[in-house]
Tab-separated table of C-alpha atoms and ligand atoms in Angstrom:
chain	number	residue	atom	x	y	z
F	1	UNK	CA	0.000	0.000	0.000
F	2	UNK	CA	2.741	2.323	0.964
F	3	UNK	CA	4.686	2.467	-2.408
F	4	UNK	CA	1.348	3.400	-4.172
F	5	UNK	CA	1.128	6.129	-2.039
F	6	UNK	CA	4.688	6.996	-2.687
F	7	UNK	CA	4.195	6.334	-6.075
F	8	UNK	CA	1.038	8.832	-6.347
F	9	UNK	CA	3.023	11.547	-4.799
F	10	UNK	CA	5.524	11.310	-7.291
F	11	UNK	CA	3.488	11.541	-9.792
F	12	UNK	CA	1.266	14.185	-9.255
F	13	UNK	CA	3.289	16.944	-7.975
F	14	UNK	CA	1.456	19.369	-10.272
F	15	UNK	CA	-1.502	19.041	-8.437
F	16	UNK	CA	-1.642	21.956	-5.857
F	17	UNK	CA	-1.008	23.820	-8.826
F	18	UNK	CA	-4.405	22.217	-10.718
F	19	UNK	CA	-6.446	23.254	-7.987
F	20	UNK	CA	-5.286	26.208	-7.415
F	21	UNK	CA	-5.893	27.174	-11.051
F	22	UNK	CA	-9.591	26.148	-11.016
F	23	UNK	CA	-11.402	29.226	-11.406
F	24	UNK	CA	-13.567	30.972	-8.836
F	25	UNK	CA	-17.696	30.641	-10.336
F	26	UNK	CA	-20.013	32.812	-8.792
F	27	UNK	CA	-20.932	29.186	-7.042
F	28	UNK	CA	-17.258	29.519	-5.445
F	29	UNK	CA	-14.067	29.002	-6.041
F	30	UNK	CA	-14.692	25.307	-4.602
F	31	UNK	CA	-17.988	24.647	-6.533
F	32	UNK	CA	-21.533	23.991	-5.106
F	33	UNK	CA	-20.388	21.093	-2.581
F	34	UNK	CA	-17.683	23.879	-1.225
F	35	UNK	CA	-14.350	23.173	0.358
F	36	UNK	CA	-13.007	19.565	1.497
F	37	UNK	CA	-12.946	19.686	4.958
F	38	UNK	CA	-9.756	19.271	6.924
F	39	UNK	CA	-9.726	16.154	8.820
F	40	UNK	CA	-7.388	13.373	10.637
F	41	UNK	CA	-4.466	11.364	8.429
F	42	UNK	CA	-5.846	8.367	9.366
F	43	UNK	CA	-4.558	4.925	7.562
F	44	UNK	CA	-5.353	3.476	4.075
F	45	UNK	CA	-9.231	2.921	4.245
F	46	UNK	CA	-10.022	-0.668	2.299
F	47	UNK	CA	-11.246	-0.309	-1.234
F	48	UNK	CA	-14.703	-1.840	-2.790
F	49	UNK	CA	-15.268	-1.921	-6.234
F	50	UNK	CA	-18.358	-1.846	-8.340
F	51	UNK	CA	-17.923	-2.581	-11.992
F	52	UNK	CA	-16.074	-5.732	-11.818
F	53	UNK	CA	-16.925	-8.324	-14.516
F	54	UNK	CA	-16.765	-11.943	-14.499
F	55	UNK	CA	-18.782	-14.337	-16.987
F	56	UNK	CA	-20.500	-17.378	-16.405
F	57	UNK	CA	-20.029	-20.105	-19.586
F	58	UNK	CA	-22.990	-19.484	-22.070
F	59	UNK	CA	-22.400	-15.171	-21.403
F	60	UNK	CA	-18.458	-15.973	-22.266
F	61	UNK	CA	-19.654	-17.887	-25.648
F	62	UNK	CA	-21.695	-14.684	-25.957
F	63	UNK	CA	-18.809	-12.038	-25.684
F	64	UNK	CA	-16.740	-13.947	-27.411
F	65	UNK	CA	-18.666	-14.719	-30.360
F	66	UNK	CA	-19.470	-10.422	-30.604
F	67	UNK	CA	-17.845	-9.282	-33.521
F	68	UNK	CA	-17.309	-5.821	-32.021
F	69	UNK	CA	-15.428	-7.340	-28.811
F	70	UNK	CA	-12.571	-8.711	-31.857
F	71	UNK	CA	-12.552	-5.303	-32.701
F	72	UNK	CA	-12.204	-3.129	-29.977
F	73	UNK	CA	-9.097	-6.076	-29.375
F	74	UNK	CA	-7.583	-4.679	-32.558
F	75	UNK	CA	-8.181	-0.861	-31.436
F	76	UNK	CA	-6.881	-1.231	-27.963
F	77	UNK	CA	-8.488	-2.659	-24.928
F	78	UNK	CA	-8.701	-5.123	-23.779
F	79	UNK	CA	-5.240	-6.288	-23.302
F	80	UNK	CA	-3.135	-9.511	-22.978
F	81	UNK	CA	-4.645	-11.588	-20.579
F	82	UNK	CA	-8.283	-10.198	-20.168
F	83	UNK	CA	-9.949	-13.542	-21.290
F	84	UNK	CA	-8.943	-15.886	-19.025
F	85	UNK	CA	-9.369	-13.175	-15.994
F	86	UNK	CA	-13.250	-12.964	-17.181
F	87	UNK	CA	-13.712	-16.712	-16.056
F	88	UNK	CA	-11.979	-16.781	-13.379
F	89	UNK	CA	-12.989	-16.162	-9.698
F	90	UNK	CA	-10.613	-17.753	-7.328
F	91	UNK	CA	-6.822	-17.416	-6.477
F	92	UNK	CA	-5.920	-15.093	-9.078
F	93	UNK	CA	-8.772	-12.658	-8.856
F	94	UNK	CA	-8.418	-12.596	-5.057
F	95	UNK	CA	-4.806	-12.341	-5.223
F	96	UNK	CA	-5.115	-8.949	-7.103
F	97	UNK	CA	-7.481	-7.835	-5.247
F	98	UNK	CA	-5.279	-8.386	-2.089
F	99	UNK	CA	-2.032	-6.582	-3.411
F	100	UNK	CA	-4.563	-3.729	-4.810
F	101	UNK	CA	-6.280	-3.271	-1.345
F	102	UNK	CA	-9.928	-4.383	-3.024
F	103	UNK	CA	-11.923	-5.566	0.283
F	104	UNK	CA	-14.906	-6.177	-1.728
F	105	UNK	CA	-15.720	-6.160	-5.567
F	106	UNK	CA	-19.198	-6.787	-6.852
F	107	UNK	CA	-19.655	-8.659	-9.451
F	108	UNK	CA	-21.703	-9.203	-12.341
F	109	UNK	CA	-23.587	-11.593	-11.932
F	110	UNK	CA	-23.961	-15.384	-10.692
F	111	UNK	CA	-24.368	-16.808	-7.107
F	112	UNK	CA	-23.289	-19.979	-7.152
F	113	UNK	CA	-19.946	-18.660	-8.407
F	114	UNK	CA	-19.827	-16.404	-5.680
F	115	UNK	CA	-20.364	-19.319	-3.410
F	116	UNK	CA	-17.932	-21.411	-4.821
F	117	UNK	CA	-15.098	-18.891	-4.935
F	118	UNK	CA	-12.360	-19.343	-2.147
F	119	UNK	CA	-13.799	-16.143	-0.307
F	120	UNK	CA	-17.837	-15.444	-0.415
F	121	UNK	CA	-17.076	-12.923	1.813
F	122	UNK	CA	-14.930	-11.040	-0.609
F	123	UNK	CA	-17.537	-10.550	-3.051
F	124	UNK	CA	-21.111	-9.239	-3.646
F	125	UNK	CA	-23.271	-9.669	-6.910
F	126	UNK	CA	-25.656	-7.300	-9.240
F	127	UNK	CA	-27.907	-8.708	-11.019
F	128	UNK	CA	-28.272	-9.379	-14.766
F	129	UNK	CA	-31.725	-8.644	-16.076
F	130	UNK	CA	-33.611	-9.739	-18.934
F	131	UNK	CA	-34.033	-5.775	-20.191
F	132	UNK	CA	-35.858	-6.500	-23.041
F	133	UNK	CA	-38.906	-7.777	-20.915
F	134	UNK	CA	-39.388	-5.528	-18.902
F	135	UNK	CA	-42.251	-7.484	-16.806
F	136	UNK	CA	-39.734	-10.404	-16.313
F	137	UNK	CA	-36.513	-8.005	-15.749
F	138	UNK	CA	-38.642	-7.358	-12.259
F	139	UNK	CA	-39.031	-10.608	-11.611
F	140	UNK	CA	-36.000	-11.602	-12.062
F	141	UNK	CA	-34.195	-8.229	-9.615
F	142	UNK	CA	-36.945	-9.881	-6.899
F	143	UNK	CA	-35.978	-13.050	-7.294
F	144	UNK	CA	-32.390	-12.496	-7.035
F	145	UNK	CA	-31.961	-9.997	-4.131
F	146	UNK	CA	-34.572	-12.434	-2.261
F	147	UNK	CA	-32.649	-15.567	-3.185
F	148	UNK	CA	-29.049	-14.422	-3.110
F	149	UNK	CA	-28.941	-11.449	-1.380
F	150	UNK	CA	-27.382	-9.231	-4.486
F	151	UNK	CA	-27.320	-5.511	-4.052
F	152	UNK	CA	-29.062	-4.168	-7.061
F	153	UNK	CA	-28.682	-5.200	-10.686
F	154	UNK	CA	-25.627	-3.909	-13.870
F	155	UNK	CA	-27.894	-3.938	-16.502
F	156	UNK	CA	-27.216	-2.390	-20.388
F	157	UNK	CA	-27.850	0.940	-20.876
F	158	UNK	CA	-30.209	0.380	-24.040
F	159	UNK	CA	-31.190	-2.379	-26.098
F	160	UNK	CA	-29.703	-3.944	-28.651
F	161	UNK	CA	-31.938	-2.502	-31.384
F	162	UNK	CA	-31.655	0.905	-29.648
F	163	UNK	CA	-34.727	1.250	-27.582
F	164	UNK	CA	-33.751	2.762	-23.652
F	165	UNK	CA	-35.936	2.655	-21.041
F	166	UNK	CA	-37.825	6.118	-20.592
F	167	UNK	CA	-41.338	4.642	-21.190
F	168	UNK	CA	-43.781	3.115	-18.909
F	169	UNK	CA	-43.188	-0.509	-19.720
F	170	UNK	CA	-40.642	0.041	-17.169
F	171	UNK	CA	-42.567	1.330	-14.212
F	172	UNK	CA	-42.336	-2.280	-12.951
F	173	UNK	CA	-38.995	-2.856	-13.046
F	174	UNK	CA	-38.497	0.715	-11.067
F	175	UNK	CA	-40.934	-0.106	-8.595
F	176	UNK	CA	-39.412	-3.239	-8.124
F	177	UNK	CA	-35.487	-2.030	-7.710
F	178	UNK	CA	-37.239	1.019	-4.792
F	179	UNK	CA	-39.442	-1.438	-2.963
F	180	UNK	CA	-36.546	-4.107	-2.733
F	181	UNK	CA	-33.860	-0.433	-1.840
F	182	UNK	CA	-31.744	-1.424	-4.623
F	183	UNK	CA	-29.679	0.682	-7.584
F	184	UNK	CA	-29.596	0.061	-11.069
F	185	UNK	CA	-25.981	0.523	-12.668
F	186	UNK	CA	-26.652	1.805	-15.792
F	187	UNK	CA	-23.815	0.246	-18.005
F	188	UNK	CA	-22.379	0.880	-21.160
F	189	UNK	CA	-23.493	-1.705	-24.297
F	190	UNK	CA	-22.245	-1.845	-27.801
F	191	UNK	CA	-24.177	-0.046	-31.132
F	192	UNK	CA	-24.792	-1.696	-34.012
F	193	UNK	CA	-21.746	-3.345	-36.102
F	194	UNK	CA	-23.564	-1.424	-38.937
F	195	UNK	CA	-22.532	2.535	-37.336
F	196	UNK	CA	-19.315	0.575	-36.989
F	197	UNK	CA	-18.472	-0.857	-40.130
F	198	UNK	CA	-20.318	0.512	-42.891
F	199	UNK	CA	-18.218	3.298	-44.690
F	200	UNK	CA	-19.626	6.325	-45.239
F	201	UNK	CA	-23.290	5.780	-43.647
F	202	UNK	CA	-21.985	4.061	-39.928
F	203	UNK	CA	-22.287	6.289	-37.126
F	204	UNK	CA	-18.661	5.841	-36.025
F	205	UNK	CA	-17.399	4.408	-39.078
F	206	UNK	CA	-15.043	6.325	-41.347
F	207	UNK	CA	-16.797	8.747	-44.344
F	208	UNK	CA	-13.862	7.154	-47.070
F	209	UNK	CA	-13.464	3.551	-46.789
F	210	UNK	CA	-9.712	2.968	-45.577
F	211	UNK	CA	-9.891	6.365	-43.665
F	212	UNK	CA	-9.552	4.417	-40.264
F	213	UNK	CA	-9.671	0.886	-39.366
F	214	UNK	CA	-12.096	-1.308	-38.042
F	215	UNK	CA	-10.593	-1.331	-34.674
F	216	UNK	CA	-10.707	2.661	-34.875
F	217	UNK	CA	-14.064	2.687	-35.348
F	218	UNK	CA	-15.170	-0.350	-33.263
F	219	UNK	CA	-12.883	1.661	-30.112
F	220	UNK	CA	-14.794	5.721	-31.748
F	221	UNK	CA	-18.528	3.594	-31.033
F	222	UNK	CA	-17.533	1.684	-27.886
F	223	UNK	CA	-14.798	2.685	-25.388
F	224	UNK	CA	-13.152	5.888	-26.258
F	225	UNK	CA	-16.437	7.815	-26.479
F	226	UNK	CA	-19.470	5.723	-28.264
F	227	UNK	CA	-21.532	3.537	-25.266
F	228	UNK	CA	-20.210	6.136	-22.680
F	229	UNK	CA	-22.540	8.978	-24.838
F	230	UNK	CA	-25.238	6.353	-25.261
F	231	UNK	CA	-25.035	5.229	-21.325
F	232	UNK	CA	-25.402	9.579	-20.021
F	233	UNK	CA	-27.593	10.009	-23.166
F	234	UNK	CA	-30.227	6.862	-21.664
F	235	UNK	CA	-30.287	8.351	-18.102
F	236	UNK	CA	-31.258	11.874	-19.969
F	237	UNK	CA	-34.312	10.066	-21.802
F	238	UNK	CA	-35.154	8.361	-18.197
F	239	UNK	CA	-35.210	12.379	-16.381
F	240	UNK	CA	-37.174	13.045	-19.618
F	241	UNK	CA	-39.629	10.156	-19.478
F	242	UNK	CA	-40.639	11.260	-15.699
F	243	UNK	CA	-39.280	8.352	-14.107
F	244	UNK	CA	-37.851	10.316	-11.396
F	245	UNK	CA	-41.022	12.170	-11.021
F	246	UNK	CA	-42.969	8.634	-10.766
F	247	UNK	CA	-40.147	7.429	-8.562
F	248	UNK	CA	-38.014	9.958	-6.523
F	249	UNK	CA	-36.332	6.912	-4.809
F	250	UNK	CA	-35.159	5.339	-7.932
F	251	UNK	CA	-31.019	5.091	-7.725
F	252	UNK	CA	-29.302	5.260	-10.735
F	253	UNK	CA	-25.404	4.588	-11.137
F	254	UNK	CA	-23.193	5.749	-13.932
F	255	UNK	CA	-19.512	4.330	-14.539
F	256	UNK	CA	-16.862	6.212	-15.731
F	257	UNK	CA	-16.790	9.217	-14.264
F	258	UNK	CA	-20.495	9.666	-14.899
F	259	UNK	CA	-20.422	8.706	-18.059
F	260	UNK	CA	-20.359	12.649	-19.455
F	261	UNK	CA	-23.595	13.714	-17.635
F	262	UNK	CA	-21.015	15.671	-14.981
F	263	UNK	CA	-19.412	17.628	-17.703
F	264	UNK	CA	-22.811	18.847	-19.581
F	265	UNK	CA	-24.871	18.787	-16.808
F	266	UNK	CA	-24.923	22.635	-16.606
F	267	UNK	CA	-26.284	23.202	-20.203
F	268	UNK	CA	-28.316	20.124	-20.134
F	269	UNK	CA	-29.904	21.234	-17.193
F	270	UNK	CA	-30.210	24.392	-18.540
F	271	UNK	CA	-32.608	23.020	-22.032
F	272	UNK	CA	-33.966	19.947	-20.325
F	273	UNK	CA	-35.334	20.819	-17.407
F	274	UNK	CA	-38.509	23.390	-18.107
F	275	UNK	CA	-41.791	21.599	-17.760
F	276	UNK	CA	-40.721	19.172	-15.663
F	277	UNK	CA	-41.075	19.333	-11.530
F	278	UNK	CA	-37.599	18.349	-10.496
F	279	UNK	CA	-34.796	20.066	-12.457
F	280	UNK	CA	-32.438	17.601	-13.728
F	281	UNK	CA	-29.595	19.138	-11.650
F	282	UNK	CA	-32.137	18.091	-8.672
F	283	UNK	CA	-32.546	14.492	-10.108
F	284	UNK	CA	-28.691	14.236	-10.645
F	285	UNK	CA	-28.166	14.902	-7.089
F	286	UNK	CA	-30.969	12.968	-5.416
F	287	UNK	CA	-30.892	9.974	-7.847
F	288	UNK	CA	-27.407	9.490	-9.113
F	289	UNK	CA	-24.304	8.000	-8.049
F	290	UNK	CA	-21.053	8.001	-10.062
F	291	UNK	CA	-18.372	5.562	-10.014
F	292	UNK	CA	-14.559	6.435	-11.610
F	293	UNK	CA	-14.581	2.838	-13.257
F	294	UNK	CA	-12.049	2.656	-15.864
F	295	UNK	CA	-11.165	6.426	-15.825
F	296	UNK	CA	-8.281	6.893	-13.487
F	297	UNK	CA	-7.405	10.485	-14.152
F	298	UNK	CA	-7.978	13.349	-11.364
F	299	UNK	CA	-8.955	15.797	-14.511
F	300	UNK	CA	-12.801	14.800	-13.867
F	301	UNK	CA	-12.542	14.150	-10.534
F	302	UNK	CA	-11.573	18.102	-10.416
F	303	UNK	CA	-15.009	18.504	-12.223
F	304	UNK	CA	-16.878	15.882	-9.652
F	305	UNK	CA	-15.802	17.273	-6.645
F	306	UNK	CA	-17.199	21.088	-7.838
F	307	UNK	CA	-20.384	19.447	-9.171
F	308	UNK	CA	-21.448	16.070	-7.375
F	309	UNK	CA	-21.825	15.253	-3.928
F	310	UNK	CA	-18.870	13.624	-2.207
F	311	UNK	CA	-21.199	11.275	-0.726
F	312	UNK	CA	-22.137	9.867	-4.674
F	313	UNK	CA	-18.933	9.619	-6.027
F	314	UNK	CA	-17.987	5.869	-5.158
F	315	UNK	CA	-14.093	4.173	-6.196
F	316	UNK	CA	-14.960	1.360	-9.049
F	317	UNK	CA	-12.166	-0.103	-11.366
F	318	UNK	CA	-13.434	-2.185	-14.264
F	319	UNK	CA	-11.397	-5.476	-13.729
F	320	UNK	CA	-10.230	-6.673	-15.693
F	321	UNK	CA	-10.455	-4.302	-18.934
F	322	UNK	CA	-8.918	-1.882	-16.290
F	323	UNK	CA	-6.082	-3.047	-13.676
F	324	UNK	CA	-6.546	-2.687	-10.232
F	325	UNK	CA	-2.977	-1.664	-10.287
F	326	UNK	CA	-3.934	1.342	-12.138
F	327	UNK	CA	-6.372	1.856	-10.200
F	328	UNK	CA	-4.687	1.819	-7.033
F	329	UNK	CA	-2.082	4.288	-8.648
F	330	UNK	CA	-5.104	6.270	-9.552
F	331	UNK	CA	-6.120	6.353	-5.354
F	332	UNK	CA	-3.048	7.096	-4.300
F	333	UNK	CA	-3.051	9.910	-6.003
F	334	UNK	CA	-5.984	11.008	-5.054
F	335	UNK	CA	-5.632	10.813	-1.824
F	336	UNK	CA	-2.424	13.172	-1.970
F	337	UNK	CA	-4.412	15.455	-4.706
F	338	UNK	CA	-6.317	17.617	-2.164
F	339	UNK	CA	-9.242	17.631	-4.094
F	340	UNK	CA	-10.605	15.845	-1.323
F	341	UNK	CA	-10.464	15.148	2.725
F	342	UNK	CA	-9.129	12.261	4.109
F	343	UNK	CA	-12.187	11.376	5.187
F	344	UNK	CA	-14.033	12.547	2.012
F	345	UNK	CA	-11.448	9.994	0.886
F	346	UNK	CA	-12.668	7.389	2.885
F	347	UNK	CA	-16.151	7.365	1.632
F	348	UNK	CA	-14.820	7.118	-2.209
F	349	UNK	CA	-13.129	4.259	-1.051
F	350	UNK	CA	-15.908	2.213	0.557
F	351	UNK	CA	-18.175	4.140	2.965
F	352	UNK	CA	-20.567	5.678	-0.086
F	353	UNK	CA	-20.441	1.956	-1.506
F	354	UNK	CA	-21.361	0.630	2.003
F	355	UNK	CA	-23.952	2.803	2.641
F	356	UNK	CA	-25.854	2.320	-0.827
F	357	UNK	CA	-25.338	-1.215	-1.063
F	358	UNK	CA	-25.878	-1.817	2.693
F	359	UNK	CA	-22.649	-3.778	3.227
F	360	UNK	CA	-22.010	-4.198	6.908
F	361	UNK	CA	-18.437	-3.063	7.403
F	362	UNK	CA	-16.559	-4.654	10.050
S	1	LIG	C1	0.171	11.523	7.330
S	1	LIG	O1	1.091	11.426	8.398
S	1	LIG	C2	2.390	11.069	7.992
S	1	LIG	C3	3.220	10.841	9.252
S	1	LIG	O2	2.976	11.834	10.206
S	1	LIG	C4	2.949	12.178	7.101
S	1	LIG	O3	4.236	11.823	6.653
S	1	LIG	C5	2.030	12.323	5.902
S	1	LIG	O4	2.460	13.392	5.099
S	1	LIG	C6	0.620	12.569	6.321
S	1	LIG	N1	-0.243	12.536	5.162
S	1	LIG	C7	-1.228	13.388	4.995
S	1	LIG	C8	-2.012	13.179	3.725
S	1	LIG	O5	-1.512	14.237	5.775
S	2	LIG	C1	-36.838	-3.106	-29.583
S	2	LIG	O1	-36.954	-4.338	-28.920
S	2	LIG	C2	-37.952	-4.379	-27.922
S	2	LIG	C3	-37.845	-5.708	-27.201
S	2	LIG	O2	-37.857	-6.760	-28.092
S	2	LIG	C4	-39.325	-4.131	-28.536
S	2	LIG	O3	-40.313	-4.135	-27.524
S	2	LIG	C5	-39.302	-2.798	-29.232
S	2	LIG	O4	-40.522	-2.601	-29.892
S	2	LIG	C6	-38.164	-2.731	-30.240
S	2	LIG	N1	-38.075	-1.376	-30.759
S	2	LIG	C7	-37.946	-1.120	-32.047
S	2	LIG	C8	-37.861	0.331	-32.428
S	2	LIG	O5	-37.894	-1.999	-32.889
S	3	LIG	C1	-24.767	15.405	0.337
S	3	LIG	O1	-25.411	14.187	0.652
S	3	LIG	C2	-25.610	14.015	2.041
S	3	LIG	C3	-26.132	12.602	2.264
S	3	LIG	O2	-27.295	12.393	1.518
S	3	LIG	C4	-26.576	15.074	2.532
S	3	LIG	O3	-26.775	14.933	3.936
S	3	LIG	C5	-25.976	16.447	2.256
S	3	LIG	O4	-26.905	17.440	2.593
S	3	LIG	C6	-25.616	16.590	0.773
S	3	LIG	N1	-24.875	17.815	0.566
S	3	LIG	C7	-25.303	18.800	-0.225
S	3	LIG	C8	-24.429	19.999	-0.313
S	3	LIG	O5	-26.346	18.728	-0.845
C-alpha cells in the first residue's frame, strides 16, 4: 500500500497547482459542494469496487462470439490476458485484489460462483436482467436480491436494437429495484456493427473507406467515447420520461466518471429541465451516483468534486479491462491530490459503496 502512495506523490506533484488554477464561479471558487474539509491522516481505508466483470459459460460464448469485442481487441483494450481473468474467480482474482487493497468487488452476476469462490465474503453480486422484458426483468431483480442477497442489478444501458428505457413498460422494473432499496448501474453496451463498419453511412465508421480501421471505429462507437454517450444520453431520456417524477427513490449509477452527464450537466440542465417538476440538476443529485470505473485520471474528478456530492462519487475499477494496479495508482493519487479530505477519501473508497449497497463493514 505504501509504495502506491509513494508512487502517487511522485506523480502528481502538479496538483496543488491544478487546484489552485480552477477558477472561482459565482458558485465559489470550490464549486456547489464547497471546500473539502480538513480532517485526521488516518490509515489506508479498504477499497470496494463496483464494476467488476466476471462471466458465467454461455455469457463468455456470448462475448466472445461479438464481432465488435474482436474489434475493440484490434483498437486497444482489452489487453493480454483479459480472457482468461473474465472466467476466473478464485486465487488469481483474489490475489489482485489483495495486493490492490480491493476488500470487496461486486460482481456481475452469478451466485453460485460467488459461493464457490475461495472467499464469499470477498464478493457481492448485481444482477443481470432480462431488459428487453421488462415485466420479467422485475421478476428476475426480486428473485435475485430475495434468493441471493445481491445488491441491485448492472444492466445495459439500451437495447440492442436501440430502444432505452424512458417509457412506462418500465414502471415495474423501477418499482421493483425502490421497494426491494436497490440501484440500477446503468452500463455501457455496444451499437450496431452497422454505425461501426459501414463506410460512409456508420455512425462511427469512417466517411472514405480505408480512412480508419475497423478497430478505430469499433474503439470511436464503444470505449473511447461511443456507449459512454449512449449510457449519459439513456439516463437523460429516463429524467425526460418522468421516471424520477414517478419514482423519486429510484437510484441510478453511472460508470466512468459519470459517463459525461457531470461535464454537460450545466447546459443540459439548462434546455432539459422546463416543464418538468424536479430540475435535472435536482434528479442528478438525489438519484445518481457516479463511479470512476475505468477512468483513473484526477482531470474529472476536479469537475466531480465542484459538481457532485462527495457522498455519490464511489471508487470502481473495471477489472479486468482496467487493472486494479492502475487503479490503485489512480487512489493514491488522489488521496495526496487535495481535491478531497481524508475522510471525504474514505467514503470514495468504501463508505458511499457501504452505505448504498448496505454492506455491513466490520
Ligand atoms: C500523514 O502522516 C504522515 C506521518 O505523520 C505524514 O508523513 C504524511 O504526510 C501525512 N499525510 C497526509 C495526507 O496528511
Ligand atoms: C426493440 O426491442 C424491444 C424488445 O424486443 C421491442 O419491444 C421494441 O418494440 C423494439 N423497438 C424497435 C424500435 O424496434
Ligand atoms: C450530500 O449528501 C448528504 C447525504 O445524503 C446530505 O446529507 C448532504 O446534505 C448533501 N450535501 C449537499 C451539499 O447537498
Amino acid at each position: 500500500m505504501h509504495s502506491f502512495i509513494r508512487a502517487g506523490l511522485l506523480l502528481f506533484p502538479l496538483l496543488p497547482s491544478l487546484t489552485s488554477a480552477l477558477p472561482a464561479a459565482s458558485i465559489g471558487a470550490y464549486g456547489k459542494y464547497g471546500k473539502p474539509a480538513t480532517s485526521g491522516n488516518c490509515t489506508l481505508p479498504p477499497y470496494y469496487t463496483l464494476e467488476e466483470h466476471w462471466l458465467s459459460p454461455s455469457l463468455f460464448q456470448q462475448f466472445l462470439a461479438n464481432p465488435l469485442n474482436a474489434l475493440i481487441g484490434g483498437g486497444g483494450s482489452p489487453g493480454g490476458g483479459t480472457l482468461p481473468k473474465l472466467r476466473e474467480i478464485g486465487a488469481q482474482r483474489l490475489a489482485s485484489m489483495d495486493a490492490n487493497n480491493i476488500q470487496i468487488q461486486v460482481i456481475s452476476h452469478l451466485a453460485a460462483a460467488i459461493a464457490a469462490s475461495p472467499a464469499p465474503a470477498r464478493f457481492r453480486g448485481f444482477c443481470i436482467l432480462p431488459m428487453a422484458a421488462p415485466g420479467a426483468a422485475a421478476a428476475e431483480l426480486r428473485r435475485c436480491v430475495a434468493a441471493h442477497g445481491f445488491v441491485g442489478a448492472l444492466v445495459d444501458a439500451h437495447l440492442a436494437n436501440a430502444s432505452y428505457y424512458d417509457g412506462a413498460a418500465y414502471d415495474s422494473l423501477w418499482a421493483a429495484a425502490v421497494g426491494l432499496g436497490v440501484p440500477i448501474y446503468l452500463h455501457p453496451t455496444y451499437p450496431s456493427l452497422a454505425d461501426v463498419v459501414d463506410a460512409g453511412t456508420g455512425l462511427y465508421a469512417p466517411s472514405v473507406a480505408g480512412e480508419w480501421s475497423a478497430g478505430q471505429a469499433a474503439a470511436l462507437g464503444t470505449v473511447a467515447w461511443g456507449w459512454h454517450e449512449r449510457t449519459g444520453f439513456g439516463f437523460l431520456r429516463m429524467y425526460l420520461g418522468g421516471v424520477f417524477e414517478r419514482f423519486p427513490e429510484l437510484q441510478v449509477i453511472l460508470g466512468h466518471m459519470g459517463e459525461l452527464v457531470p461535464y454537460y450537466l450545466w447546459r443540459s440542465d439548462l434546455f432539459l429541465s422546463p416543464g418538468l417538476s424536479r430540475t435535472l440538476d435536482q434528479v442528478y443529485a438525489g438519484n445518481a451516483y457516479v463511479t470512476t470505473s475505468g477512468i483513473f485520471s484526477l482531470d474529472p474528478v476536479a469537475t466531480l468534486v465542484r459538481n457532485t456530492n462527495r457522498t455519490r462519487i464511489l471508487y470502481s475499477v473495471d477489472y479486468p479491462f482496467a487493472s486494479n494496479e492502475d487503479g490503485a495508482a489512480f487512489m493514491a493519487s488522489l488521496r495526496s491530490s487535495g481535491l478531497v479530505s481524508q475522510a471525504e477519501f474514505s467514503q470514495v473508497a468504501y463508505q458511499n459503496a457501504a452505505q448504498l449497497l448496505k454492506i455491513k463493514t466490520t
